[in-house]
mmCIF file of C-alpha atoms in Angstrom:
data_model
loop_
_atom_site.group_PDB
_atom_site.id
_atom_site.type_symbol
_atom_site.label_atom_id
_atom_site.label_comp_id
_atom_site.label_asym_id
_atom_site.label_seq_id
_atom_site.Cartn_x
_atom_site.Cartn_y
_atom_site.Cartn_z
ATOM 1 C CA MET N 162 -180.665 -40.609 139.616
ATOM 2 C CA HIS N 163 -178.430 -40.772 142.671
ATOM 3 C CA GLU N 164 -179.018 -44.526 142.948
ATOM 4 C CA MET N 165 -178.036 -44.955 139.295
ATOM 5 C CA LEU N 166 -174.822 -42.968 139.708
ATOM 6 C CA ALA N 167 -173.872 -44.384 143.110
ATOM 7 C CA PRO N 168 -172.005 -47.480 141.764
ATOM 8 C CA TYR N 169 -170.027 -45.335 139.332
ATOM 9 C CA ILE N 170 -169.154 -42.826 142.039
ATOM 10 C CA SER N 171 -168.073 -45.603 144.405
ATOM 11 C CA TYR N 172 -165.914 -47.178 141.715
ATOM 12 C CA THR N 173 -164.340 -43.862 140.727
ATOM 13 C CA LEU N 174 -163.452 -42.949 144.306
ATOM 14 C CA ALA N 175 -162.101 -46.402 145.100
ATOM 15 C CA LEU N 176 -159.993 -46.544 141.941
ATOM 16 C CA ALA N 177 -158.658 -43.008 142.438
ATOM 17 C CA ALA N 178 -157.661 -43.836 146.011
ATOM 18 C CA ALA N 179 -155.982 -47.100 144.977
ATOM 19 C CA GLY N 180 -154.260 -45.495 141.998
ATOM 20 C CA ALA N 181 -152.837 -42.657 144.098
ATOM 21 C CA ILE N 182 -151.112 -45.063 146.498
ATOM 22 C CA PRO N 183 -147.398 -45.177 145.558
ATOM 23 C CA GLY N 184 -146.403 -48.441 143.958
ATOM 24 C CA PRO N 185 -144.630 -49.952 140.948
ATOM 25 C CA GLY N 186 -146.989 -48.200 138.503
ATOM 26 C CA ILE N 187 -146.322 -44.680 139.761
ATOM 27 C CA ALA N 188 -142.595 -45.359 140.029
ATOM 28 C CA ALA N 189 -142.557 -46.562 136.421
ATOM 29 C CA VAL N 190 -144.511 -43.530 135.176
ATOM 30 C CA VAL N 191 -142.236 -41.080 136.984
ATOM 31 C CA GLY N 192 -139.156 -42.885 135.732
ATOM 32 C CA ARG N 193 -140.371 -42.876 132.124
ATOM 33 C CA SER N 194 -141.287 -39.185 132.339
ATOM 34 C CA LEU N 195 -137.878 -38.286 133.740
ATOM 35 C CA SER N 196 -136.125 -40.199 130.990
ATOM 36 C CA GLU N 197 -138.246 -39.717 127.894
ATOM 37 C CA GLN N 198 -140.450 -37.272 126.029
ATOM 38 C CA ARG N 199 -143.930 -36.614 127.419
ATOM 39 C CA HIS N 200 -145.803 -38.358 124.595
ATOM 40 C CA SER N 201 -144.022 -41.593 125.509
ATOM 41 C CA ALA N 202 -145.270 -41.329 129.096
ATOM 42 C CA LEU N 203 -148.826 -40.735 127.812
ATOM 43 C CA SER N 204 -148.668 -43.929 125.760
ATOM 44 C CA PHE N 205 -147.291 -45.747 128.800
ATOM 45 C CA ILE N 206 -150.164 -44.528 131.017
ATOM 46 C CA PHE N 207 -152.702 -45.521 128.351
ATOM 47 C CA GLY N 208 -151.218 -49.016 128.301
ATOM 48 C CA MET N 209 -151.455 -49.222 132.078
ATOM 49 C CA ALA N 210 -155.123 -48.206 131.858
ATOM 50 C CA LEU N 211 -155.744 -50.977 129.322
ATOM 51 C CA GLY N 212 -154.233 -53.449 131.765
ATOM 52 C CA ASP N 213 -156.690 -52.252 134.402
ATOM 53 C CA VAL N 214 -159.568 -52.702 131.948
ATOM 54 C CA VAL N 215 -158.473 -56.316 131.428
ATOM 55 C CA PHE N 216 -158.715 -57.015 135.164
ATOM 56 C CA LEU N 217 -161.995 -55.068 135.371
ATOM 57 C CA THR N 218 -163.409 -57.328 132.666
ATOM 58 C CA ILE N 219 -162.245 -60.458 134.465
ATOM 59 C CA ALA N 220 -163.832 -59.225 137.704
ATOM 60 C CA VAL N 221 -167.140 -58.241 136.047
ATOM 61 C CA LEU N 222 -167.438 -61.587 134.266
ATOM 62 C CA GLY N 223 -166.877 -63.363 137.558
ATOM 63 C CA PHE N 224 -163.761 -64.996 136.220
ATOM 64 C CA SER N 225 -161.688 -64.738 139.378
ATOM 65 C CA PHE N 226 -161.358 -68.495 139.090
ATOM 66 C CA PHE N 227 -159.835 -67.913 135.646
ATOM 67 C CA ALA N 228 -157.074 -65.863 137.206
ATOM 68 C CA GLN N 229 -156.417 -68.639 139.704
ATOM 69 C CA LEU N 230 -156.616 -71.363 137.058
ATOM 70 C CA PHE N 231 -154.043 -69.618 134.914
ATOM 71 C CA ALA N 232 -151.952 -68.362 137.809
ATOM 72 C CA GLY N 233 -148.835 -69.508 135.984
ATOM 73 C CA VAL N 234 -149.668 -67.299 133.015
ATOM 74 C CA PHE N 235 -150.194 -64.249 135.230
ATOM 75 C CA ARG N 236 -146.976 -65.031 137.049
ATOM 76 C CA ALA N 237 -145.143 -65.167 133.711
ATOM 77 C CA ILE N 238 -146.635 -61.756 132.824
ATOM 78 C CA LYS N 239 -145.400 -60.378 136.142
ATOM 79 C CA VAL N 240 -141.906 -61.710 135.537
ATOM 80 C CA ALA N 241 -141.850 -60.382 131.965
ATOM 81 C CA GLY N 242 -143.037 -56.943 133.102
ATOM 82 C CA GLY N 243 -140.516 -56.827 135.930
ATOM 83 C CA LEU N 244 -137.626 -57.909 133.716
ATOM 84 C CA TYR N 245 -138.604 -55.360 131.082
ATOM 85 C CA LEU N 246 -138.471 -52.574 133.672
ATOM 86 C CA LEU N 247 -135.054 -53.755 134.824
ATOM 87 C CA TYR N 248 -133.906 -53.700 131.198
ATOM 88 C CA LEU N 249 -135.187 -50.128 130.814
ATOM 89 C CA ALA N 250 -133.439 -49.163 134.047
ATOM 90 C CA TRP N 251 -130.149 -50.506 132.683
ATOM 91 C CA ARG N 252 -130.689 -48.626 129.390
ATOM 92 C CA PHE N 253 -131.323 -45.335 131.189
ATOM 93 C CA TRP N 254 -128.424 -45.827 133.612
ATOM 94 C CA THR N 255 -125.921 -46.440 130.801
ATOM 95 C CA ALA N 256 -127.430 -44.076 128.201
ATOM 96 C CA ASP N 257 -125.341 -41.359 126.558
ATOM 97 C CA VAL N 258 -127.139 -38.100 127.452
ATOM 98 C CA GLU N 259 -126.539 -36.569 124.021
ATOM 99 C CA GLN N 260 -127.998 -39.569 122.191
ATOM 100 C CA THR N 261 -130.755 -40.571 124.611
ATOM 101 C CA GLU N 262 -133.667 -38.826 122.902
ATOM 102 C CA ILE N 263 -132.629 -39.970 119.415
ATOM 103 C CA LYS N 264 -132.349 -43.592 120.475
ATOM 104 C CA GLN N 265 -135.671 -43.535 122.321
ATOM 105 C CA VAL N 266 -137.630 -42.020 119.450
ATOM 106 C CA ALA N 267 -136.122 -44.457 116.975
ATOM 107 C CA ALA N 268 -136.470 -47.540 119.144
ATOM 108 C CA ARG N 269 -139.987 -47.285 120.585
ATOM 109 C CA THR N 270 -143.322 -46.622 118.902
ATOM 110 C CA PRO N 271 -146.442 -45.578 120.871
ATOM 111 C CA TRP N 272 -147.791 -49.117 120.448
ATOM 112 C CA VAL N 273 -144.686 -50.713 121.956
ATOM 113 C CA THR N 274 -144.706 -48.205 124.810
ATOM 114 C CA SER N 275 -148.413 -48.844 125.471
ATOM 115 C CA MET N 276 -147.846 -52.592 125.557
ATOM 116 C CA SER N 277 -145.010 -52.145 128.050
ATOM 117 C CA GLY N 278 -147.330 -50.087 130.245
ATOM 118 C CA MET N 279 -149.981 -52.771 129.957
ATOM 119 C CA ALA N 280 -147.473 -55.437 130.999
ATOM 120 C CA VAL N 281 -146.572 -53.399 134.075
ATOM 121 C CA SER N 282 -150.246 -53.045 135.013
ATOM 122 C CA LEU N 283 -150.978 -56.757 134.500
ATOM 123 C CA GLY N 284 -147.983 -57.616 136.663
ATOM 124 C CA ASN N 285 -148.688 -55.072 139.397
ATOM 125 C CA PRO N 286 -149.808 -56.852 142.610
ATOM 126 C CA LYS N 287 -151.698 -53.722 143.721
ATOM 127 C CA VAL N 288 -153.849 -53.786 140.582
ATOM 128 C CA ILE N 289 -154.572 -57.505 140.928
ATOM 129 C CA VAL N 290 -155.630 -57.144 144.571
ATOM 130 C CA PHE N 291 -157.885 -54.168 143.787
ATOM 131 C CA TYR N 292 -159.887 -55.802 141.004
ATOM 132 C CA LEU N 293 -160.028 -59.397 142.189
ATOM 133 C CA ALA N 294 -160.277 -58.881 145.951
ATOM 134 C CA LEU N 295 -161.349 -55.343 146.885
ATOM 135 C CA LEU N 296 -163.649 -54.323 144.009
ATOM 136 C CA PRO N 297 -166.328 -56.973 144.784
ATOM 137 C CA ASN N 298 -166.704 -55.289 148.190
ATOM 138 C CA VAL N 299 -167.135 -51.855 146.604
ATOM 139 C CA MET N 300 -169.904 -52.679 144.123
ATOM 140 C CA ASP N 301 -172.181 -55.539 143.097
ATOM 141 C CA LEU N 302 -170.358 -56.951 140.091
ATOM 142 C CA THR N 303 -173.142 -59.455 139.377
ATOM 143 C CA ALA N 304 -175.458 -56.559 138.459
ATOM 144 C CA VAL N 305 -173.070 -54.976 135.949
ATOM 145 C CA THR N 306 -174.442 -54.936 132.370
ATOM 146 C CA ILE N 307 -172.503 -54.509 129.125
ATOM 147 C CA SER N 308 -173.318 -50.798 129.082
ATOM 148 C CA ASP N 309 -172.190 -50.530 132.720
ATOM 149 C CA TRP N 310 -168.934 -52.255 131.813
ATOM 150 C CA ALA N 311 -168.386 -49.779 128.962
ATOM 151 C CA VAL N 312 -168.930 -46.816 131.299
ATOM 152 C CA LEU N 313 -166.663 -48.360 133.952
ATOM 153 C CA SER N 314 -163.957 -48.941 131.330
ATOM 154 C CA ILE N 315 -164.108 -45.295 130.231
ATOM 155 C CA LEU N 316 -164.011 -44.214 133.872
ATOM 156 C CA THR N 317 -160.981 -46.449 134.432
ATOM 157 C CA VAL N 318 -158.999 -44.775 131.670
ATOM 158 C CA ALA N 319 -160.109 -41.285 132.752
ATOM 159 C CA VAL N 320 -159.364 -41.839 136.448
ATOM 160 C CA LEU N 321 -155.920 -43.338 135.853
ATOM 161 C CA PHE N 322 -154.960 -40.489 133.544
ATOM 162 C CA GLY N 323 -156.222 -38.055 136.172
ATOM 163 C CA VAL N 324 -154.172 -39.727 138.896
ATOM 164 C CA LEU N 325 -150.983 -40.522 136.971
ATOM 165 C CA LEU N 326 -150.730 -37.557 134.603
ATOM 166 C CA PRO N 327 -149.770 -35.039 137.343
ATOM 167 C CA TYR N 328 -146.846 -37.293 138.297
ATOM 168 C CA SER N 329 -145.804 -37.466 134.657
ATOM 169 C CA ILE N 330 -146.072 -33.700 134.087
ATOM 170 C CA ALA N 331 -144.132 -32.885 137.248
ATOM 171 C CA ALA N 332 -141.342 -35.304 136.315
ATOM 172 C CA SER N 333 -141.249 -34.037 132.718
ATOM 173 C CA ARG N 334 -140.967 -30.409 133.848
ATOM 174 C CA LEU N 335 -138.208 -31.365 136.246
ATOM 175 C CA ARG N 336 -136.243 -32.815 133.349
ATOM 176 C CA GLN N 337 -136.747 -29.636 131.305
ATOM 177 C CA LEU N 338 -135.114 -27.609 134.089
ATOM 178 C CA PHE N 339 -131.834 -29.450 133.631
ATOM 179 C CA SER N 340 -129.692 -28.528 130.643
ATOM 180 C CA ASN N 341 -126.328 -29.491 132.085
ATOM 181 C CA LYS N 342 -125.140 -32.874 130.778
ATOM 182 C CA VAL N 343 -123.919 -34.017 134.178
ATOM 183 C CA LYS N 344 -127.243 -33.166 135.804
ATOM 184 C CA LEU N 345 -129.157 -34.874 133.001
ATOM 185 C CA ARG N 346 -127.052 -37.981 133.516
ATOM 186 C CA HIS N 347 -127.882 -37.912 137.224
ATOM 187 C CA LEU N 348 -131.553 -37.467 136.339
ATOM 188 C CA ASN N 349 -131.415 -40.454 133.990
ATOM 189 C CA ARG N 350 -129.883 -42.528 136.743
ATOM 190 C CA ALA N 351 -132.515 -41.402 139.232
ATOM 191 C CA ALA N 352 -135.111 -42.518 136.706
ATOM 192 C CA ALA N 353 -133.262 -45.817 136.328
ATOM 193 C CA LEU N 354 -133.441 -46.367 140.091
ATOM 194 C CA LEU N 355 -137.193 -45.673 140.112
ATOM 195 C CA ILE N 356 -137.877 -47.950 137.167
ATOM 196 C CA GLY N 357 -135.555 -50.629 138.490
ATOM 197 C CA GLY N 358 -137.222 -50.435 141.892
ATOM 198 C CA ALA N 359 -140.634 -50.863 140.268
ATOM 199 C CA GLY N 360 -139.388 -53.876 138.339
ATOM 200 C CA SER N 361 -137.864 -55.385 141.477
ATOM 201 C CA LEU N 362 -141.129 -54.993 143.401
ATOM 202 C CA ILE N 363 -143.037 -56.791 140.655
ATOM 203 C CA LEU N 364 -140.476 -59.611 140.564
ATOM 204 C CA VAL N 365 -140.619 -59.969 144.354
ATOM 205 C CA GLY N 366 -144.414 -60.168 144.112
ATOM 206 C CA ALA N 367 -144.121 -62.862 141.450
ATOM 207 C CA ALA N 368 -141.641 -64.832 143.561
ATOM 208 C CA ARG N 369 -144.078 -64.872 146.504
ATOM 209 C CA VAL N 370 -146.816 -66.523 144.434
ATOM 210 C CA ARG N 371 -147.155 -70.197 145.231
#
C-alpha cells in the first residue's frame, strides 16, 4: 500500500512546496483578493490549477519536446498573461472605490476569471520549470497510467487550493477591515502593485526566452 501511495505523496509534497514559494501566481491571487470579491479569487485559483493540469498532462505524455517545438506559442501565452495582469493593475489603480465592485461583477464572469488565472499559470516560469524540469526527478512519469493521471490532476487542484486559498482569505479579510474610502483606494493601489509586479515578472521571463 505504501509503495502504491508513495508517488502520489511525493508529488503532493513537491507541488505544495513549489506552490508555496512566492512568485507571480501568489502575487496575482493576493492582488485579486484585495481588489475583488472572494468568489472571483476562487475562480482565478481554479483557472490557475487548470493551467497546472495542462503542464502535468504534457509532462506525463512525455511531450516536453512539444513545449520546445511550440516555444513561440508558449512565449505568446506568457506575454498575453503578463499584459493582462498589467491591464488589471491599471484598472485597479485608477478605479473609483465606490464603483469598483459594481464594475467588476458586471464585467467579469467566473469563466473569464478562470481563463485569466489559467493564462497566468501557463505563463508562469515557476510552473513551467516544475512540470517540465523538476517533476521527472520526483516521480517516474513513464509509469503513469490514465487513472494515475486522473488522481494526479485531482491532487493538483486540491493542493493548489490548499496552498493559495489561505493567501486569498487573508487578503479578502484585510479588505473587509477597511471601510474608509481613502484606505480602500490605497488597498486597491497596493493590489495593483502586486498584480503589476506579477505581470512584469512574467513579461521579463518571456523576454529571456531565446
